[in-house]
CSV table of C-alpha atoms (C1' of nucleotides) in Angstrom, one decimal:
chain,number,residue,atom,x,y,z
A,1145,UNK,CA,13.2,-16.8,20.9
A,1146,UNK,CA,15.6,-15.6,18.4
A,1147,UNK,CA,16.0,-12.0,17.3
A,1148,UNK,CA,14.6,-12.8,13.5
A,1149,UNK,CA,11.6,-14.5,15.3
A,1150,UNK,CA,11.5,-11.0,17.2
A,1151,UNK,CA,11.9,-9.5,14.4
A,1152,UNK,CA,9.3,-11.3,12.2
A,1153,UNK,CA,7.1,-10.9,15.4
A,1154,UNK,CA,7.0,-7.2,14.9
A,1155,UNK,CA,6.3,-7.8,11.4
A,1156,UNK,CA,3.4,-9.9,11.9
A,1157,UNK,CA,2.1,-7.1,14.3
A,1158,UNK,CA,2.6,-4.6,11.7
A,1159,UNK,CA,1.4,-6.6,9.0
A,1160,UNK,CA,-1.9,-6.9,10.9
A,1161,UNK,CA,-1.9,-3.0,11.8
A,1162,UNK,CA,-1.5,-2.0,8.0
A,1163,UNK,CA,-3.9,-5.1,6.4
A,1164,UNK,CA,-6.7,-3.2,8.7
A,1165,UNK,CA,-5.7,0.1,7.3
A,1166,UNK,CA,-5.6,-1.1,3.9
A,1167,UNK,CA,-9.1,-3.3,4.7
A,1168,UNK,CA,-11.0,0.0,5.7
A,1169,UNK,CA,-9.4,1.8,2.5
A,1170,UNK,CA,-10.8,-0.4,0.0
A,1171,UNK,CA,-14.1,-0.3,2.4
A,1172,UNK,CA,-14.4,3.7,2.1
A,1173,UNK,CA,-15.5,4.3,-1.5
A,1174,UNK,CA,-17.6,1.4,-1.0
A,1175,UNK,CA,-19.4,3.3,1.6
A,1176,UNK,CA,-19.2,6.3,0.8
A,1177,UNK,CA,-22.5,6.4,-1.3
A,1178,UNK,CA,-24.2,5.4,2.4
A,1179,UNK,CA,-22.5,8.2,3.6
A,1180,UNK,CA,-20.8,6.2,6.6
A,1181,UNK,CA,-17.5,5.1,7.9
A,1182,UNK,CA,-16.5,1.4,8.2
A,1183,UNK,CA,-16.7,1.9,11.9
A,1184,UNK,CA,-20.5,3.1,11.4
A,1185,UNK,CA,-21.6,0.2,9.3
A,1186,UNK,CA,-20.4,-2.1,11.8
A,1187,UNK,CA,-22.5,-0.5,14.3
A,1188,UNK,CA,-25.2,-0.8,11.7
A,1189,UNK,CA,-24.5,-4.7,11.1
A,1190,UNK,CA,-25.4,-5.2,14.3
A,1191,UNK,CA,-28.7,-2.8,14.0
A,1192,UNK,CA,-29.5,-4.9,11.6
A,1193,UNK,CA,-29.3,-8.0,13.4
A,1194,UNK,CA,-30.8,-6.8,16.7
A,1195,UNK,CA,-33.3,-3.9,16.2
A,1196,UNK,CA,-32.4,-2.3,19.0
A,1197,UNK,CA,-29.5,-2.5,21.5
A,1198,UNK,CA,-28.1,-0.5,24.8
A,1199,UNK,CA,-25.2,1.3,24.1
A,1200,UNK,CA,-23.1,-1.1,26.4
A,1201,UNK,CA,-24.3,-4.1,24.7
A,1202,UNK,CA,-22.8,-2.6,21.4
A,1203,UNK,CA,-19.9,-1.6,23.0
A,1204,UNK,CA,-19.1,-5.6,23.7
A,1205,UNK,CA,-19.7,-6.5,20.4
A,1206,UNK,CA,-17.6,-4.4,18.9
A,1207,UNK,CA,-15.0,-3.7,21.9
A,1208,UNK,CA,-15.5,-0.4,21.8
A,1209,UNK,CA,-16.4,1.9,24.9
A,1210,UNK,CA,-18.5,4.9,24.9
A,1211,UNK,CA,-16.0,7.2,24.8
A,1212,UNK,CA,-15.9,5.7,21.1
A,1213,UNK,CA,-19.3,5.5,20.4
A,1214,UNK,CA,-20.8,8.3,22.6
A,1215,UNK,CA,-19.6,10.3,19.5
A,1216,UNK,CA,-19.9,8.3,17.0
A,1217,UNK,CA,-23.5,6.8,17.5
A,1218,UNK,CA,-24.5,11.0,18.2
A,1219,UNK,CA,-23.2,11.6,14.2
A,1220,UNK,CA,-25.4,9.2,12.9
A,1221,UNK,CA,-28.2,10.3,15.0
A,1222,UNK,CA,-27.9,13.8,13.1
A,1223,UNK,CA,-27.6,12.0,9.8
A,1224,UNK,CA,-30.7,10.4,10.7
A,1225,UNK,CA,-29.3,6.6,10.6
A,1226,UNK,CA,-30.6,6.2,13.8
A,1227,UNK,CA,-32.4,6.9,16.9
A,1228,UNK,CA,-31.0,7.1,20.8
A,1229,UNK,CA,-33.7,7.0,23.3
A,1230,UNK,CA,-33.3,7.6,26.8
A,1231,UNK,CA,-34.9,4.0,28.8
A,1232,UNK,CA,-38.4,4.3,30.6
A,1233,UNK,CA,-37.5,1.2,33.0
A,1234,UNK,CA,-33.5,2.1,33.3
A,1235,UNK,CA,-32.6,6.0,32.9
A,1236,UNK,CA,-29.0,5.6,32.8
A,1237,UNK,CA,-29.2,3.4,29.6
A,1238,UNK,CA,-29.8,4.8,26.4
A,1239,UNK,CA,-31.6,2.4,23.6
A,1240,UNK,CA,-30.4,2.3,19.8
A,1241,UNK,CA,-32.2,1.7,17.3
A,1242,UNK,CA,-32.5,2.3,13.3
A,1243,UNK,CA,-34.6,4.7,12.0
A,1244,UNK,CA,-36.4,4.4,8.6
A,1245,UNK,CA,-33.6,5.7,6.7
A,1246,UNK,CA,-31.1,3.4,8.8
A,1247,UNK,CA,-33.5,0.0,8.2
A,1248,UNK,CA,-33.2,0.9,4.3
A,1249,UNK,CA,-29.4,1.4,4.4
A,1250,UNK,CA,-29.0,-2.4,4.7
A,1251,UNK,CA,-30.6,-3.2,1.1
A,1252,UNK,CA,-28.2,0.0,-0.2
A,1253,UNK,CA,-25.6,-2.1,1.9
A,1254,UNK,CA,-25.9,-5.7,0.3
A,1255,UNK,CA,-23.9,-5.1,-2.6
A,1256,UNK,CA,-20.3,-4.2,-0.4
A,1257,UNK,CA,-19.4,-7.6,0.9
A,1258,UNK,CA,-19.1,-9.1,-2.7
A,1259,UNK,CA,-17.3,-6.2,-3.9
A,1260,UNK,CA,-14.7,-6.2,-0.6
A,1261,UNK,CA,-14.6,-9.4,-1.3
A,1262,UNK,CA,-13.9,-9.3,-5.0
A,1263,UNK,CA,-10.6,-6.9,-3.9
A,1264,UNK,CA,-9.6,-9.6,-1.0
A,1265,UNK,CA,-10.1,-12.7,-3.5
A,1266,UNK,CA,-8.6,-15.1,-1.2
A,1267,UNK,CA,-8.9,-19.2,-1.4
A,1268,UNK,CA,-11.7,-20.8,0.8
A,1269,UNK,CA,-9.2,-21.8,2.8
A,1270,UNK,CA,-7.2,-19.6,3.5
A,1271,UNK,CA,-9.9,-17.4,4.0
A,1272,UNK,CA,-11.0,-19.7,6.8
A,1273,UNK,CA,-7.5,-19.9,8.4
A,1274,UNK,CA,-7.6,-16.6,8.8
A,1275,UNK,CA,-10.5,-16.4,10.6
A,1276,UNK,CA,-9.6,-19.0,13.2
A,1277,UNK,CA,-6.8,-17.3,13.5
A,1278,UNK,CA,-7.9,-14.4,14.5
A,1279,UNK,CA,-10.2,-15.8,16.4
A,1280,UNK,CA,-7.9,-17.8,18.5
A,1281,UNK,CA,-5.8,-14.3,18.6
A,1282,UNK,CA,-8.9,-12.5,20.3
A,1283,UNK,CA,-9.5,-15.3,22.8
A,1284,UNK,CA,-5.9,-15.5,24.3
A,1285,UNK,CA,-6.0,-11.5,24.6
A,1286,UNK,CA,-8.7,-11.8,27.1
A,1287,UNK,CA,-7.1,-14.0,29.1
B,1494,UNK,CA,-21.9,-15.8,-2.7
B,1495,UNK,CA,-24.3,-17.1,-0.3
B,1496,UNK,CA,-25.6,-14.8,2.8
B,1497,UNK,CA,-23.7,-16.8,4.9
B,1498,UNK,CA,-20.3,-16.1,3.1
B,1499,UNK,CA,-20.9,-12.7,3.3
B,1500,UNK,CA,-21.8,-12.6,6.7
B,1501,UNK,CA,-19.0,-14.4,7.3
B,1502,UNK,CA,-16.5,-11.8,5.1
B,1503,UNK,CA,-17.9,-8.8,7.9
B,1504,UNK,CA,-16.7,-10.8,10.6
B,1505,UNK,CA,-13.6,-11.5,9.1
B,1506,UNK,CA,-12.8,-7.5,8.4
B,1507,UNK,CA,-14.6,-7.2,12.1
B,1508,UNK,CA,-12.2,-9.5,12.9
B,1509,UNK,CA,-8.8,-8.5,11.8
B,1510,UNK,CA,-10.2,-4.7,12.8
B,1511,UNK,CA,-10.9,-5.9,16.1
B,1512,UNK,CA,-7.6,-8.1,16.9
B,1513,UNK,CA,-5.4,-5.0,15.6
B,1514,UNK,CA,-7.3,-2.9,18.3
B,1515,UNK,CA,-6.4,-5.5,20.8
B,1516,UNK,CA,-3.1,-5.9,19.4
B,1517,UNK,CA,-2.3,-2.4,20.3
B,1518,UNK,CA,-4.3,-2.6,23.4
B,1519,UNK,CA,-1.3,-5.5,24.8
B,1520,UNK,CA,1.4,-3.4,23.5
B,1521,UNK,CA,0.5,0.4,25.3
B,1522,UNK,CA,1.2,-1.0,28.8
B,1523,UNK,CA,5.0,-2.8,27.1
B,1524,UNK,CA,5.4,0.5,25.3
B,1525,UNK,CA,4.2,3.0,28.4
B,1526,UNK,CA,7.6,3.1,29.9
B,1527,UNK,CA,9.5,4.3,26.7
B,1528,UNK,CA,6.1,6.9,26.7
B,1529,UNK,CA,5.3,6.1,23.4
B,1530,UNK,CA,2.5,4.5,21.2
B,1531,UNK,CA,2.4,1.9,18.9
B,1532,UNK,CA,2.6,4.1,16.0
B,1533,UNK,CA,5.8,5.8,17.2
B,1534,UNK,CA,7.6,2.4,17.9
B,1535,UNK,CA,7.0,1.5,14.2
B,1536,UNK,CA,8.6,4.9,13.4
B,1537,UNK,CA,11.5,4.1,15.9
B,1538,UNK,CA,11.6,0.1,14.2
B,1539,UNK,CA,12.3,2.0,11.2
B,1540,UNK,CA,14.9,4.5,12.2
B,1541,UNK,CA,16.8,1.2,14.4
B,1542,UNK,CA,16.9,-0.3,10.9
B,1543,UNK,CA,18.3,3.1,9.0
B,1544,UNK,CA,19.5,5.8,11.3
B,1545,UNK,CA,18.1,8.5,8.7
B,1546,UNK,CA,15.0,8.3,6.5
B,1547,UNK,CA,13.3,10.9,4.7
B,1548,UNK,CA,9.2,11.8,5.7
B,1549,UNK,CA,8.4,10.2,2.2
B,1550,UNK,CA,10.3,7.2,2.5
B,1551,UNK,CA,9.0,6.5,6.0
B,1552,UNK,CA,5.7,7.0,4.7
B,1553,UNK,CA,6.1,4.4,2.2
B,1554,UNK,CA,7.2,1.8,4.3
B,1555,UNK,CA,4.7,2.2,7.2
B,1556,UNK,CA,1.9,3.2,4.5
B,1557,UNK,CA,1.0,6.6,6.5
B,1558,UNK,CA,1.3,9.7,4.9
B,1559,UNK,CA,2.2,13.4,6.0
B,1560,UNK,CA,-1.0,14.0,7.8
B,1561,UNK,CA,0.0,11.1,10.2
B,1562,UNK,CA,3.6,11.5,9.8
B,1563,UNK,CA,4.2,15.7,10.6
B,1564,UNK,CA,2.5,15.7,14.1
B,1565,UNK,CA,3.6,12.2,15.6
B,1566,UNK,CA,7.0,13.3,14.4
B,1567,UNK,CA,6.7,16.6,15.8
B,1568,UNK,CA,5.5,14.5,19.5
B,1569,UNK,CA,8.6,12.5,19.2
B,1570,UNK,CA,10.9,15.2,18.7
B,1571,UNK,CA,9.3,17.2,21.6
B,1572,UNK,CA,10.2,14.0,23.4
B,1573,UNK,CA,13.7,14.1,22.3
B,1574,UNK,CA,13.6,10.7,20.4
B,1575,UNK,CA,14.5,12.3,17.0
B,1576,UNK,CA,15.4,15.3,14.9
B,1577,UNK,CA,13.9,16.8,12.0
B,1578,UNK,CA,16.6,17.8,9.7
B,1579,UNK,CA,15.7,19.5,6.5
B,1580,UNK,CA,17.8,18.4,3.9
B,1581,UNK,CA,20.6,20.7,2.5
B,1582,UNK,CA,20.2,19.0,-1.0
B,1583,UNK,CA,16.8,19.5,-1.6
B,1584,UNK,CA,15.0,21.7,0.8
B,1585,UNK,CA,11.8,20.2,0.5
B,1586,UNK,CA,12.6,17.1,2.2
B,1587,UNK,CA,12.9,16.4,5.9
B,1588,UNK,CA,15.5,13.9,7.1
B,1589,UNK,CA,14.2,12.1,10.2
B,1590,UNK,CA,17.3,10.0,12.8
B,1591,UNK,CA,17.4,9.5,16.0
B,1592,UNK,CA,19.0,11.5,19.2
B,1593,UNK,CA,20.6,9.5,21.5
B,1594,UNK,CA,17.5,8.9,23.9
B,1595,UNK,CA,15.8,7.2,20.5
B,1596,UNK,CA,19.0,4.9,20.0
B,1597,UNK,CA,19.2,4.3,23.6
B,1598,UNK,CA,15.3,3.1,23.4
B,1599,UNK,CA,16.4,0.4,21.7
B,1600,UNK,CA,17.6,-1.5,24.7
B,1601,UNK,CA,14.8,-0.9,26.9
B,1602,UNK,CA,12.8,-2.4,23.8
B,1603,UNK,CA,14.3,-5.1,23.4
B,1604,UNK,CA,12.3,-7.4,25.8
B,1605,UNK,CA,8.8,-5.9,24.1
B,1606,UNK,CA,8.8,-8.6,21.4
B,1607,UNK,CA,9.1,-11.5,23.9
B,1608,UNK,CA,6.5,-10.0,26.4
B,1609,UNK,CA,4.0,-9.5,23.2
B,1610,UNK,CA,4.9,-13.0,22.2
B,1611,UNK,CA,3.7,-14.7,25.3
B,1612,UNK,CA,0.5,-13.2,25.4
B,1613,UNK,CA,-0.4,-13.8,21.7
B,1614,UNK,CA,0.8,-17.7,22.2
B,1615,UNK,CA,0.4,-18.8,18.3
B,1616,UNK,CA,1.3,-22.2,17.3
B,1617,UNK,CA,4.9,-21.3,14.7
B,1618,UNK,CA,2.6,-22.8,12.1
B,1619,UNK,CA,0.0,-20.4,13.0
B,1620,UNK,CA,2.4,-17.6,13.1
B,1621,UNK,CA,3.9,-18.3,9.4
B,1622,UNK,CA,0.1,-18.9,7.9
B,1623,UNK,CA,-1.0,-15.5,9.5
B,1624,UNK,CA,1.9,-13.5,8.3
B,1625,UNK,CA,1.6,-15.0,4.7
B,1626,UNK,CA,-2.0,-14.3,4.3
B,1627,UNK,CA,-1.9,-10.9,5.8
B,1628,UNK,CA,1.1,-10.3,2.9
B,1629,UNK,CA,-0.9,-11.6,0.2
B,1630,UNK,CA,-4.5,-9.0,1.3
B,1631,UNK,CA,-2.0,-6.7,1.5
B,1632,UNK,CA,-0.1,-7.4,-1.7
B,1633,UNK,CA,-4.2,-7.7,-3.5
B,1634,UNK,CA,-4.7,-4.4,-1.9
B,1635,UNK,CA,-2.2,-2.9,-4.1
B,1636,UNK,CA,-3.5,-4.0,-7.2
C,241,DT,C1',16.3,30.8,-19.4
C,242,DA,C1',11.3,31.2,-18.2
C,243,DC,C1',7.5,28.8,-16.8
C,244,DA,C1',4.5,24.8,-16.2
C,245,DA,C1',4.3,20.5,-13.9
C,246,DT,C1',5.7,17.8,-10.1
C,247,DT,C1',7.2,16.8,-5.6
C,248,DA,C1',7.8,16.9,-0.2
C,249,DG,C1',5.9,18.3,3.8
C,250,DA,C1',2.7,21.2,6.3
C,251,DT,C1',-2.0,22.4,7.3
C,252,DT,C1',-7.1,21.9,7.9
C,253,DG,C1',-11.0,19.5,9.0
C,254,DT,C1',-13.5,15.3,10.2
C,255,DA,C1',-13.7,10.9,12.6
C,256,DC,C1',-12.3,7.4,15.3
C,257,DA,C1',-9.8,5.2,19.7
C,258,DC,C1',-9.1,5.1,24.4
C,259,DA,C1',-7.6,6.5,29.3
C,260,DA,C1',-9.4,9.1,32.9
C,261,DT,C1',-12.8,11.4,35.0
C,262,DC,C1',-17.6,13.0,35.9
C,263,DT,C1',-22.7,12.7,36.7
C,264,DA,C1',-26.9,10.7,37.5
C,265,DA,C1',-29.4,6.5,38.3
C,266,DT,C1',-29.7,2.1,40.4
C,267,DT,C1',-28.5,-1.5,43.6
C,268,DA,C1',-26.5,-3.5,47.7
C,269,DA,C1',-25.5,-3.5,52.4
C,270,DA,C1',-25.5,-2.1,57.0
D,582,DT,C1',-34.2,3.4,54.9
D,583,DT,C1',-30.1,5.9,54.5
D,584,DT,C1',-25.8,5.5,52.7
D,585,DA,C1',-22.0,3.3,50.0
D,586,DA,C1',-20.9,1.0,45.9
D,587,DT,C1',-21.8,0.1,41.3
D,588,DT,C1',-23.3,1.1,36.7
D,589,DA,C1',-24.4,3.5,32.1
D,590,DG,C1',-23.3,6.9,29.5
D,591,DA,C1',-21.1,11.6,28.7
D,592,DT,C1',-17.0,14.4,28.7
D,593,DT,C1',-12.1,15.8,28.3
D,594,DG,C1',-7.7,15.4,26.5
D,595,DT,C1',-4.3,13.2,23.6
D,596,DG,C1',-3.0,10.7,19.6
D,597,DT,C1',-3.6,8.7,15.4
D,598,DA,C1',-5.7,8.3,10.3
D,599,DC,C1',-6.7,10.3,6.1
D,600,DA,C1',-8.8,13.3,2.4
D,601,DA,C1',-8.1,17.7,0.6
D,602,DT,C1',-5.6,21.7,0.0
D,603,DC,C1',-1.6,24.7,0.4
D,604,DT,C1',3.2,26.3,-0.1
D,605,DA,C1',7.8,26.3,-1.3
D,606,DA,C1',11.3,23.9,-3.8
D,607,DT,C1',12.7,21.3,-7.7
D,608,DT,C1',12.5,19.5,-12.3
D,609,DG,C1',11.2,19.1,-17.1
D,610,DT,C1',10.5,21.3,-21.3
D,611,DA,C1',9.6,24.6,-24.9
DNA sequence: TACAATTAGATTGTACACAATCTAATTAAA
DNA sequence: TTTAATTAGATTGTGTACAATCTAATTGTA
């Protein structure tokens, strides 16, 4: 591989590292009115999806371990997002779920994908490239 | 935008949010015997590039500001990869270069690229429409 | 030349990330 | 069943990020 490939290689890196910086920027004002962080809603997303969900089952879907979301999940208890409840049948897991204020969040949150996506305004496609990308990114990492 | 658009747009920030993670995940081990993180080699990509570089100017091209900049500049100088040099012209500006352990580092980083390379695996193609997308969200961003 | 506005970095406070370690609960194995 | 291994989550320590504010130096302007 040739140095400029190396070097572009760093660039991509770096262009990926500061895109996600950037991303979560235009994200903040967005939700700020929620009163959360873009790492919060995403745990939220998948609240909304599931209803409730062990911490370690979050932490898979977002690749995050509980040193992460030990934390972060205890902060939005105290806002009163959400609830952690210790398991009757398992004692070492600890069950999320929303609270009333969380479930109501997601009608408060309908309105922040069109605007993100109003400041991304890619094309379909490459919209979609992207994704597979990305994707196909995530999958070799595991390997 | 349909539901399913905008459900896709979250996994596409989740995405790019997630793969950085992982990005930087493949790099610590690569970066572990030079003892620094991810953020510091974009500092030391920089300063390979320049030799000196004021706070501000670094700043703008990595898109961090002081609050990042002063303490992971501090860490590296502790380390004795740079020095912090304020300016004799205008004493409000610090001018950042490297010792000679952060010139040196440059040889021991030279094989990072390649080992990041084989684990990320993209198709050139691939590589080319990632890197253009990234630089046109990024380039939106700004607007 | 004074003095207001601007600028470069530093500082403070909050919130992730994540490696490493710890504890208590559960499961597996001898 | 007793003990060893595993597991879920919590904790500790280090290192970014970034908004907001502060300070000292410089610049612009009346």
């Amino acid at each position: 591989m040739s140095n400029e490939l190396l070097k572009l290689e760093n660039q991509l890196c770096f262009s990926l590292y500061a895109t996600t910086r950037q991303m979560t920027k235009i994200y903040r004002p967005l939700l700020k009115e929620l009163d959360i962080t873009y790492p919060q809603y995403l745990a939220l997303l998948v609240l909304w999806e599931v209803d409730k969900i062990s911490v370690k089952a979050m932490g898979e879907r977002l690749f995050l371990d509980s040193g992460t979301l030990t934390p972060m999940l205890k902060r939005m208890e105290e806002h009163g997002l959400i609830k952690r409840v210790r398991s009757a049948a398992d004692e070492r897991v600890i069950e999320v779920s929303l609270t009333k204020k969380g479930k109501e969040a997601e009608e408060k949150a309908g309105s922040i994908p069109i605007n993100f996506y109003k400041h991304l305004n890619l094309e379909e496609e490459e919209f979609f490239q992207l994704k597979t990308i990305l994707s196909k990114m995530m999958g070799r990492f595991g390997e």
